[in-house]
């Protein structure tokens, strides 16, 4: 591939920062980097390939000469600025939800449907992080035995809500750990029955999340639909249908934020058309692209966020049948949602072009 | 009820401490409290009803004059000492797994099968915490529409592994938050692709858990069976069958430890014989004993550990159908596993006697 002029829109965000790191790590041929962000980041710079690159404001005229534009600045900005990038001659890989369900726009996980990039008309969409992390290990099982149903519960890291969300978790922890009610003595004292919700910490600073995240978790990621499901949960259904090219798979998700900095985990329960025993599943998955099998309970080896952080692969373990029901395969997976769930997947799409 | 001589075996542990608090809060008629623990706790005292009660060593001869013995000192000690308590004339309510599956021993959740206590021969078993928290809200649905299948993934607090486990989480957090790689700047810097597992913290003190719990989670609670499932997961199946008196319900669980101090959460997916719409389920659950409905997404209201901590009720929310499959009811539940999941349930059993 000849070196390209590459723009990153949202270059100072959690995913944008990882896009820069991934372009470096994978030695993507960058002729010139254009770092774009909102007006309030102008004056900052980002580090890329040993140099400080000044951040410019993301505008309609930001894309002159740009050949590849990686967007991760939210759906509103993608809708506003991606068409301008395309009009300037760039190919856009968009990490937001803006174009994912557009029938004209390919939605691509390179391990699953790389051929879809060929049909692009200027924009290629990067799926939601939780979808990607589920799709990478489920696809090889689907190819082998046709997945008919997926029931998934997630354990999602704070950084999925952006850089500020990591800082929010950190600050809340520092604050709470300094309070007497979180001292070792207080934790050990017991509390009996109380109705004053003593562990809803009073006066805790909070900007990003709807509730305290330190020592807590909540089944709330993205907005709620009137039907009671979350945007994050519906993305799992619709995006997987589009990526797999099979909307007959029944999918139900419950998405939950947990007090972890990086890497999403998912408890995945599959029903397949043909039965797949755990041994066969391990064989299939140990050779599957983008997957690392980590499944040895005798050595306490299974996927965890601290193993997945910084890794390109989605980790898969706890592979089991369900003794009560035929044709079931359960697994526990973990993947770095800023990398394979976002920045890495986007750069892999760019590499396919 | 006339005042009783009550022994608490394991009085200095996380559950034992809550047993004392719950006996106080519910004004259980205690004539005299006997606080028992292992030899290394002798010399300590526990606070009960405004007095300091010295801790005595748990021995075969500890139960003279004891009428009610609440055990929470692990299965091995229950096996060793509960028969002596019974021989001394005490009724034992045992929080361990020692006798739960013994066909001679009732396994009781007072909201589900209170009548079972009548058949006791000296020992009544208290179910596993994760089982209780699931059973309380699922039972009213089972009564109304016959539950045929349960698929559950858990989010379990550290205190489920005992008092030391809470301290382990706290100390790891304090340590990691002081390290430069967990500074705000480091968190925001991005990391790119690495294979050195940078978030597996080096040199972190660990006694209780098989892995770092700070900023991490793992699908590992109790020991593994050769089949790949966990003790905690099999308890969910077998104990629910016994408590509900229905072993035809298909149950599959995945149990996961999360960095929360107190209260277990569970993502519960039910299939029922007769369809139950969410509105009907909310009606059933809002009047069900031991349940508090907390289900208003428009107000960001759903069960969370910080709401459940210190509460007697199991909180239930995120009640949904599955648009892809008939006869499904999904819910997210949270309950204080030291209280309703252990100490409170045990005291409620004692109150039934």
XYZ file of C-alpha atoms in Angstrom, chain B residues 49-200:
152
model
C -27.180 -5.541 71.725
C -24.896 -2.902 73.133
C -22.531 -5.325 74.837
C -19.186 -6.854 74.015
C -19.573 -10.627 73.908
C -16.314 -12.600 74.163
C -15.674 -15.074 71.348
C -15.323 -18.700 72.452
C -13.747 -21.490 70.458
C -16.115 -23.586 68.350
C -15.923 -27.085 69.870
C -18.046 -30.177 70.281
C -19.023 -29.037 73.768
C -19.870 -25.439 72.807
C -23.607 -26.011 72.603
C -24.727 -26.883 76.132
C -27.958 -24.996 76.754
C -28.040 -23.587 73.209
C -31.521 -23.695 71.638
C -30.748 -22.176 68.221
C -27.389 -22.380 66.444
C -26.719 -20.294 63.355
C -23.730 -21.703 61.490
C -21.644 -19.740 59.011
C -18.150 -21.099 59.428
C -17.743 -23.085 56.211
C -18.915 -26.548 55.179
C -16.122 -28.466 56.940
C -16.923 -26.939 60.330
C -20.649 -27.427 59.811
C -20.058 -31.106 59.116
C -17.841 -31.367 62.171
C -19.883 -29.415 64.707
C -23.534 -29.178 63.620
C -24.318 -32.770 64.734
C -22.964 -31.909 68.207
C -25.245 -28.882 68.348
C -28.227 -31.027 67.375
C -27.241 -33.676 69.940
C -27.210 -30.923 72.582
C -30.815 -30.114 71.706
C -30.261 -27.068 69.465
C -31.896 -26.492 66.113
C -29.212 -25.643 63.566
C -29.701 -23.226 60.670
C -26.652 -23.848 58.531
C -25.451 -21.317 55.981
C -22.856 -23.644 54.446
C -23.252 -26.098 51.580
C -22.645 -29.086 53.909
C -26.230 -30.325 54.231
C -28.097 -28.491 51.487
C -28.536 -31.458 49.166
C -29.141 -33.962 51.995
C -32.663 -35.304 51.367
C -33.245 -35.339 55.162
C -32.485 -31.619 55.459
C -34.944 -28.935 54.381
C -33.442 -26.187 52.188
C -35.510 -23.095 52.761
C -36.189 -19.673 51.321
C -39.014 -18.425 53.559
C -40.734 -16.575 50.694
C -40.749 -19.789 48.629
C -41.058 -22.950 50.728
C -41.620 -22.000 54.407
C -43.590 -25.211 54.984
C -40.411 -27.251 54.443
C -39.028 -26.233 57.856
C -41.628 -28.450 59.528
C -39.892 -31.606 58.343
C -36.538 -30.771 59.898
C -34.643 -33.298 62.011
C -32.461 -30.751 63.753
C -30.758 -29.082 60.783
C -32.219 -26.657 58.279
C -30.009 -25.504 55.427
C -29.778 -21.957 54.173
C -29.284 -21.877 50.387
C -26.387 -20.326 48.519
C -26.603 -16.526 48.271
C -26.832 -16.426 44.471
C -29.603 -19.016 44.554
C -31.645 -17.111 47.148
C -31.359 -13.817 45.283
C -32.550 -15.487 42.087
C -35.270 -17.581 43.757
C -37.095 -14.766 45.552
C -38.201 -12.941 42.367
C -38.422 -16.003 40.102
C -40.749 -17.946 42.421
C -43.786 -15.633 41.995
C -43.352 -15.886 38.214
C -43.070 -19.677 38.502
C -46.279 -19.827 40.532
C -48.096 -17.671 37.983
C -46.779 -19.093 34.721
C -44.540 -22.118 35.404
C -40.909 -21.369 34.653
C -39.470 -23.950 32.261
C -35.986 -22.573 31.766
C -33.549 -20.141 33.435
C -30.360 -18.756 31.886
C -28.536 -16.543 34.365
C -25.255 -14.627 34.451
C -24.158 -13.163 37.765
C -22.215 -10.117 38.943
C -21.063 -11.110 42.438
C -19.593 -8.858 45.094
C -16.274 -9.550 46.794
C -17.824 -9.939 50.257
C -19.399 -13.161 49.009
C -15.885 -14.569 49.494
C -15.736 -13.300 53.079
C -14.541 -10.309 55.017
C -10.928 -10.716 53.912
C -12.006 -10.473 50.298
C -13.414 -6.978 50.828
C -10.127 -5.968 52.408
C -8.242 -7.482 49.469
C -10.202 -5.378 46.970
C -9.701 -2.248 49.068
C -5.938 -2.765 49.488
C -5.397 -3.563 45.810
C -7.268 -0.405 44.798
C -5.298 1.779 47.209
C -2.055 0.280 45.905
C -2.903 0.545 42.204
C -4.286 4.079 42.428
C -0.924 5.170 43.804
C 0.995 3.744 40.834
C 1.942 5.985 37.891
C 0.387 3.577 35.351
C -3.024 4.240 36.912
C -2.629 8.026 37.038
C -5.172 10.050 35.102
C -2.513 10.973 32.567
C -1.545 7.334 32.022
C -5.160 6.232 31.652
C -5.719 8.915 29.014
C -2.522 8.264 27.096
C -3.664 5.177 25.198
C -1.552 2.066 24.888
C -1.814 0.611 21.404
C -1.206 -3.082 20.935
C 0.947 -4.819 23.501
C 1.559 -8.388 24.399
C 3.019 -7.766 27.831
C -0.404 -7.805 29.520
C 0.251 -4.346 30.944
C -2.833 -4.361 33.124
C -1.960 -7.505 34.997
